[in-house]
Amino acid sequence: MSRSSVLHKARLEPEQQDTGTTRFKVFTQRDLGKIAQLQRLPEQIRFDMQVVSSVLPFRVNTYVIEQLIDWSRVPEDPIYQLTFPQRDMLEPAMFERMATAIREQWPRERVQKLAAELRAELNPHPAGQLQMNIPVDDSGAPLTGLQHKYRETVLFFPSQGQTCHSYCTFCFRWAQFVGDKSLRMASTEAHRLQDYLVQHPEVSDLLITGGDPMVMKTKYLVEYLEPLLQPRFDHIQTIRIGTKALSFWPQRFVSDADADDLIGLLARLVRAGKHVAIMAHYNHCRATSVLISRQWL
Ligand code: SF4
């Protein structure tokens, strides 16, 4: 089976079908005025969106805008609801504080200060993620970007993967995306991950998570994962990759510039006996465009 043949386009009319060669382009809060489809919505909805996205992160790509959202059904459209900020995402009092700042056109620094205060009130790490289950090295220093929550499983948060192709309005990891390093779990240090895994033969599963690790260039995934083919990592049997790319940027697996390299990497891991598990995140049945399996690799 070829890769392009598993790109399902059932929802689209033939003339609308994606060619699989779309270039990745995202819009964030400062680009809200550039999304043509939004300009047709009532001014109140657009204002609410501006207020909420001043506190909570917003990011959407062209594939979601052009092919997943049915704009004739907005605001009820489910993919729109799952992607674009809405008033009820903030408590009324919190919403009003930021709305006042926007209406009165406060200077940028003052708005950012208010946003930081409101985020702190939202309890960005309700389960104590920044303190709990963080392993330490031989000197007792915390291994930032790792979590060892279950005996057999280590979570790794690569810094290049701490964003997503498009953000969900319900995201429980939003603190990773607001540009505040004090709120973020992330590591660029592949060798610290590897050293830790070597010292912990009880670990059989590595979960690469984010954000979305599939936003990373393949060269970074190679840097983190290829060393696991060495015999000293034989105890790492399962490599789990948590991703929403299958449904919100399927081009990652078929037509991105390094898509072939990505599939090659996954294939090498599988052929070496690793169980590569794509922990696919699906928000809605409308966004189910690509199927991928080990057999295919
Ligand atoms: S895919 Fe996960 S981490 Fe990314 S925005 Fe959605 S819920 Fe958050």
CSV table of C-alpha atoms and ligand atoms in Angstrom, one decimal:
chain,number,residue,atom,x,y,z
A,1,MET,CA,0.0,0.0,0.0
A,2,SER,CA,1.4,3.4,-0.9
A,3,ARG,CA,1.4,6.2,1.6
A,4,SER,CA,-0.7,8.4,-0.6
A,5,SER,CA,-3.3,5.7,-0.8
A,6,VAL,CA,-3.9,5.8,2.9
A,7,LEU,CA,-4.7,9.5,2.9
A,8,HIS,CA,-8.5,9.4,3.1
A,9,LYS,CA,-10.4,12.3,1.7
A,10,ALA,CA,-14.0,11.0,1.9
A,11,ARG,CA,-15.4,14.2,3.4
A,12,LEU,CA,-14.2,16.4,0.6
A,13,GLU,CA,-15.6,16.8,-2.9
A,14,PRO,CA,-13.1,15.8,-5.6
A,15,GLU,CA,-12.3,19.3,-6.6
A,16,GLN,CA,-11.6,20.2,-3.0
A,17,GLN,CA,-9.4,17.3,-2.3
A,18,ASP,CA,-6.1,18.0,-0.8
A,19,THR,CA,-3.2,17.3,-3.2
A,20,GLY,CA,-1.0,16.3,-0.3
A,21,THR,CA,1.4,19.0,-1.1
A,22,THR,CA,0.1,21.8,1.0
A,23,ARG,CA,2.7,23.9,2.8
A,24,PHE,CA,2.3,24.2,6.5
A,25,LYS,CA,1.2,27.6,7.6
A,26,VAL,CA,-0.2,28.7,11.0
A,27,PHE,CA,-2.2,31.6,12.4
A,28,THR,CA,-1.8,32.7,16.0
A,29,GLN,CA,-3.5,35.4,18.0
A,30,ARG,CA,-1.8,38.3,16.3
A,31,ASP,CA,-3.0,36.9,12.9
A,32,LEU,CA,-6.7,36.7,13.8
A,33,GLY,CA,-7.4,39.7,11.4
A,34,LYS,CA,-5.8,37.8,8.6
A,35,ILE,CA,-8.1,34.8,8.6
A,36,ALA,CA,-10.6,35.7,5.9
A,37,GLN,CA,-13.3,33.3,7.1
A,38,LEU,CA,-13.4,35.0,10.5
A,39,GLN,CA,-14.1,38.5,9.1
A,40,ARG,CA,-17.6,37.3,8.1
A,41,LEU,CA,-18.5,36.5,11.8
A,42,PRO,CA,-20.3,39.0,14.1
A,43,GLU,CA,-18.0,41.6,15.7
A,44,GLN,CA,-18.9,40.3,19.2
A,45,ILE,CA,-17.6,36.8,18.4
A,46,ARG,CA,-14.4,38.3,17.0
A,47,PHE,CA,-13.9,40.5,20.1
A,48,ASP,CA,-14.5,37.6,22.4
A,49,MET,CA,-11.9,35.6,20.5
A,50,GLN,CA,-9.4,38.4,20.9
A,51,VAL,CA,-10.0,38.6,24.6
A,52,VAL,CA,-9.8,34.9,25.3
A,53,SER,CA,-6.7,34.4,23.1
A,54,SER,CA,-4.9,37.1,25.0
A,55,VAL,CA,-5.0,34.7,28.0
A,56,LEU,CA,-5.0,31.2,26.5
A,57,PRO,CA,-2.9,30.1,23.5
A,58,PHE,CA,-4.4,30.0,20.1
A,59,ARG,CA,-2.9,28.4,16.9
A,60,VAL,CA,-4.6,27.0,13.8
A,61,ASN,CA,-3.2,25.9,10.5
A,62,THR,CA,-4.6,26.3,7.0
A,63,TYR,CA,-5.6,22.6,6.7
A,64,VAL,CA,-8.0,23.0,9.6
A,65,ILE,CA,-9.4,26.3,8.3
A,66,GLU,CA,-9.8,25.2,4.7
A,67,GLN,CA,-10.6,21.6,4.9
A,68,LEU,CA,-11.9,20.6,8.4
A,69,ILE,CA,-14.2,23.5,9.3
A,70,ASP,CA,-17.6,23.9,7.6
A,71,TRP,CA,-17.8,27.7,7.8
A,72,SER,CA,-21.5,27.6,6.8
A,73,ARG,CA,-22.2,26.0,10.2
A,74,VAL,CA,-20.0,28.3,12.3
A,75,PRO,CA,-20.2,28.8,15.3
A,76,GLU,CA,-21.9,25.4,15.8
A,77,ASP,CA,-19.3,23.6,13.6
A,78,PRO,CA,-17.5,21.1,15.9
A,79,ILE,CA,-14.0,21.6,14.6
A,80,TYR,CA,-14.5,25.4,14.9
A,81,GLN,CA,-15.6,24.9,18.5
A,82,LEU,CA,-12.6,22.7,19.2
A,83,THR,CA,-10.2,25.1,17.7
A,84,PHE,CA,-11.2,28.8,18.0
A,85,PRO,CA,-11.4,30.6,21.3
A,86,GLN,CA,-14.8,31.3,22.8
A,87,ARG,CA,-16.1,33.5,25.6
A,88,ASP,CA,-17.0,30.6,27.9
A,89,MET,CA,-13.4,29.4,28.1
A,90,LEU,CA,-12.9,32.1,30.8
A,91,GLU,CA,-14.9,32.8,34.0
A,92,PRO,CA,-17.0,35.9,33.4
A,93,ALA,CA,-15.1,38.1,35.9
A,94,MET,CA,-11.8,37.0,34.3
A,95,PHE,CA,-13.1,37.6,30.8
A,96,GLU,CA,-14.3,41.1,31.8
A,97,ARG,CA,-10.9,42.1,33.2
A,98,MET,CA,-9.2,41.3,29.9
A,99,ALA,CA,-12.0,42.7,27.9
A,100,THR,CA,-11.6,46.0,29.7
A,101,ALA,CA,-7.9,46.0,28.9
A,102,ILE,CA,-8.6,45.4,25.2
A,103,ARG,CA,-11.4,47.9,25.0
A,104,GLU,CA,-9.2,50.6,26.7
A,105,GLN,CA,-6.3,49.7,24.5
A,106,TRP,CA,-3.8,49.2,27.3
A,107,PRO,CA,-0.1,49.1,26.3
A,108,ARG,CA,1.2,45.6,25.4
A,109,GLU,CA,3.3,45.2,28.5
A,110,ARG,CA,0.3,45.9,30.8
A,111,VAL,CA,-1.9,43.5,28.9
A,112,GLN,CA,0.8,40.8,29.2
A,113,LYS,CA,1.1,41.4,32.9
A,114,LEU,CA,-2.6,41.0,33.3
A,115,ALA,CA,-2.6,37.8,31.1
A,116,ALA,CA,0.1,36.3,33.4
A,117,GLU,CA,-2.0,37.1,36.5
A,118,LEU,CA,-5.1,35.5,35.0
A,119,ARG,CA,-3.1,32.4,33.9
A,120,ALA,CA,-1.8,32.0,37.4
A,121,GLU,CA,-5.4,32.1,38.7
A,122,LEU,CA,-6.2,29.3,36.2
A,123,ASN,CA,-3.9,27.0,38.0
A,124,PRO,CA,-1.7,26.0,35.1
A,125,HIS,CA,-0.3,22.8,36.7
A,126,PRO,CA,-3.2,21.4,38.7
A,127,ALA,CA,-1.5,18.0,39.4
A,128,GLY,CA,1.9,19.6,40.4
A,129,GLN,CA,3.5,18.5,37.1
A,130,LEU,CA,6.5,20.8,37.5
A,131,GLN,CA,7.4,19.2,40.9
A,132,MET,CA,6.2,15.7,40.9
A,133,ASN,CA,7.7,12.6,39.3
A,134,ILE,CA,10.7,14.6,38.0
A,135,PRO,CA,13.7,12.3,38.2
A,136,VAL,CA,17.2,13.5,39.3
A,137,ASP,CA,20.7,12.8,38.1
A,138,ASP,CA,23.6,11.4,40.2
A,139,SER,CA,24.2,14.9,41.7
A,140,GLY,CA,20.5,15.2,42.7
A,141,ALA,CA,19.8,17.8,40.0
A,142,PRO,CA,16.3,17.5,38.4
A,143,LEU,CA,16.2,16.2,34.9
A,144,THR,CA,14.0,18.8,33.4
A,145,GLY,CA,11.8,17.6,30.6
A,146,LEU,CA,11.5,14.0,32.0
A,147,GLN,CA,8.8,12.5,34.1
A,148,HIS,CA,9.0,9.0,35.6
A,149,LYS,CA,5.5,8.5,36.7
A,150,TYR,CA,5.0,4.8,36.4
A,151,ARG,CA,7.7,2.2,37.1
A,152,GLU,CA,8.0,1.0,33.5
A,153,THR,CA,7.3,4.3,31.7
A,154,VAL,CA,9.3,7.5,31.2
A,155,LEU,CA,7.8,10.6,29.6
A,156,PHE,CA,10.1,12.8,27.6
A,157,PHE,CA,9.1,16.4,26.6
A,158,PRO,CA,11.5,17.4,23.8
A,159,SER,CA,11.7,21.2,23.6
A,160,GLN,CA,11.3,21.3,19.8
A,161,GLY,CA,8.0,19.4,20.3
A,162,GLN,CA,6.4,21.8,22.7
A,163,THR,CA,3.8,23.2,20.4
A,164,CYS,CA,1.1,21.6,18.2
A,165,HIS,CA,0.0,21.9,14.6
A,166,SER,CA,-3.2,23.4,15.9
A,167,TYR,CA,-4.3,24.0,19.5
A,168,CYS,CA,-7.4,22.5,21.1
A,169,THR,CA,-9.8,24.8,23.0
A,170,PHE,CA,-9.9,22.2,25.8
A,171,CYS,CA,-6.1,21.8,26.1
A,172,PHE,CA,-4.9,20.8,29.5
A,173,ARG,CA,-1.3,21.5,28.6
A,174,TRP,CA,-1.8,25.1,27.6
A,175,ALA,CA,0.9,26.3,30.0
A,176,GLN,CA,3.4,24.7,27.7
A,177,PHE,CA,2.5,27.2,25.0
A,178,VAL,CA,2.2,30.7,26.5
A,179,GLY,CA,5.9,31.5,26.2
A,180,ASP,CA,6.6,31.4,30.0
A,181,LYS,CA,9.6,29.1,30.6
A,182,SER,CA,8.9,28.9,34.3
A,183,LEU,CA,5.6,27.1,33.4
A,184,ARG,CA,7.1,24.8,30.8
A,185,MET,CA,8.4,21.2,30.9
A,186,ALA,CA,11.0,20.7,28.1
A,187,SER,CA,14.5,19.3,27.4
A,188,THR,CA,16.9,19.5,24.5
A,189,GLU,CA,19.3,17.1,26.1
A,190,ALA,CA,19.1,13.8,24.4
A,191,HIS,CA,22.1,12.5,26.3
A,192,ARG,CA,20.5,13.1,29.7
A,193,LEU,CA,17.4,11.1,28.6
A,194,GLN,CA,19.7,8.3,27.3
A,195,ASP,CA,21.8,8.3,30.4
A,196,TYR,CA,18.7,8.0,32.6
A,197,LEU,CA,17.3,5.1,30.5
A,198,VAL,CA,20.6,3.2,30.7
A,199,GLN,CA,20.5,3.5,34.5
A,200,HIS,CA,16.9,2.3,34.7
A,201,PRO,CA,16.6,-1.2,33.2
A,202,GLU,CA,13.1,-1.5,34.7
A,203,VAL,CA,11.9,1.1,32.1
A,204,SER,CA,10.4,-0.7,29.1
A,205,ASP,CA,8.3,2.2,27.7
A,206,LEU,CA,9.3,5.6,26.5
A,207,LEU,CA,6.6,8.1,25.8
A,208,ILE,CA,7.6,11.1,23.6
A,209,THR,CA,5.0,13.8,24.3
A,210,GLY,CA,4.4,17.5,24.2
A,211,GLY,CA,2.8,19.5,22.7
A,212,ASP,CA,3.1,17.3,19.7
A,213,PRO,CA,6.4,15.6,19.0
A,214,MET,CA,5.4,15.4,15.3
A,215,VAL,CA,5.8,19.1,14.9
A,216,MET,CA,9.6,18.4,15.2
A,217,LYS,CA,11.7,18.1,12.2
A,218,THR,CA,12.6,14.5,11.6
A,219,LYS,CA,16.3,15.3,12.3
A,220,TYR,CA,15.4,16.0,15.9
A,221,LEU,CA,13.4,12.8,16.2
A,222,VAL,CA,16.4,10.9,14.8
A,223,GLU,CA,18.6,12.5,17.4
A,224,TYR,CA,16.3,11.3,20.2
A,225,LEU,CA,15.2,8.0,19.0
A,226,GLU,CA,17.9,6.5,16.8
A,227,PRO,CA,20.3,5.8,19.7
A,228,LEU,CA,17.7,3.6,21.2
A,229,LEU,CA,18.7,1.0,18.6
A,230,GLN,CA,21.9,0.4,20.5
A,231,PRO,CA,22.1,-2.9,22.6
A,232,ARG,CA,22.3,-0.9,25.8
A,233,PHE,CA,18.7,0.1,25.2
A,234,ASP,CA,17.3,-3.4,24.6
A,235,HIS,CA,15.1,-3.0,27.7
A,236,ILE,CA,13.2,-0.1,25.9
A,237,GLN,CA,10.6,-2.3,24.1
A,238,THR,CA,7.9,0.3,23.3
A,239,ILE,CA,8.3,3.8,21.9
A,240,ARG,CA,5.1,5.7,22.2
A,241,ILE,CA,4.6,9.0,20.3
A,242,GLY,CA,1.6,11.1,21.3
A,243,THR,CA,0.3,13.1,18.3
A,244,LYS,CA,-2.6,14.9,16.8
A,245,ALA,CA,-0.9,15.2,13.4
A,246,LEU,CA,-2.8,12.3,11.9
A,247,SER,CA,-6.0,14.3,12.1
A,248,PHE,CA,-4.9,18.0,12.1
A,249,TRP,CA,-1.8,17.9,9.8
A,250,PRO,CA,-1.7,14.5,8.0
A,251,GLN,CA,0.7,16.0,5.5
A,252,ARG,CA,3.3,15.3,8.2
A,253,PHE,CA,3.3,11.6,7.1
A,254,VAL,CA,2.9,11.9,3.4
A,255,SER,CA,4.2,15.2,1.9
A,256,ASP,CA,6.1,17.3,4.3
A,257,ALA,CA,9.7,17.8,3.1
A,258,ASP,CA,11.0,15.2,5.6
A,259,ALA,CA,8.0,12.9,5.6
A,260,ASP,CA,10.0,10.1,3.9
A,261,ASP,CA,12.8,10.4,6.5
A,262,LEU,CA,10.2,10.2,9.3
A,263,ILE,CA,8.7,7.0,7.9
A,264,GLY,CA,12.2,5.6,7.4
A,265,LEU,CA,13.0,6.3,11.0
A,266,LEU,CA,9.9,4.6,12.3
A,267,ALA,CA,10.5,1.7,10.0
A,268,ARG,CA,14.1,1.3,11.3
A,269,LEU,CA,12.8,1.2,14.9
A,270,VAL,CA,10.1,-1.4,14.0
A,271,ARG,CA,12.5,-3.6,12.1
A,272,ALA,CA,14.9,-3.5,15.0
A,273,GLY,CA,12.1,-5.0,17.2
A,274,LYS,CA,10.8,-1.9,18.9
A,275,HIS,CA,7.1,-1.6,19.3
A,276,VAL,CA,6.4,1.9,17.9
A,277,ALA,CA,2.9,3.0,19.0
A,278,ILE,CA,1.3,6.2,17.6
A,279,MET,CA,-0.9,7.4,20.4
A,280,ALA,CA,-3.3,9.1,18.0
A,281,HIS,CA,-5.3,12.0,19.3
A,282,TYR,CA,-8.6,12.4,17.5
A,283,ASN,CA,-10.9,15.3,18.5
A,284,HIS,CA,-13.8,14.5,16.2
A,285,CYS,CA,-14.8,12.0,13.6
A,286,ARG,CA,-14.7,14.7,10.9
A,287,ALA,CA,-10.9,14.9,11.4
A,288,THR,CA,-9.9,11.3,10.7
A,289,SER,CA,-7.9,11.5,7.4
A,290,VAL,CA,-5.0,9.2,7.7
A,291,LEU,CA,-4.6,5.7,8.9
A,292,ILE,CA,-1.2,4.3,9.7
A,293,SER,CA,-0.2,0.9,11.0
A,294,ARG,CA,2.9,-1.1,11.8
A,295,GLN,CA,2.1,-3.5,9.0
A,296,TRP,CA,2.3,-0.6,6.6
A,297,LEU,CA,5.8,0.2,7.9
B,1,SF4,S1,-3.0,18.2,20.9
B,1,SF4,FE1,-2.9,17.9,23.1
B,1,SF4,S2,-1.2,19.3,23.7
B,1,SF4,FE2,-1.9,19.9,21.6
B,1,SF4,S3,-3.4,21.5,22.0
B,1,SF4,FE3,-4.5,19.6,21.8
B,1,SF4,S4,-4.8,18.9,23.9
B,1,SF4,FE4,-3.1,20.4,23.9
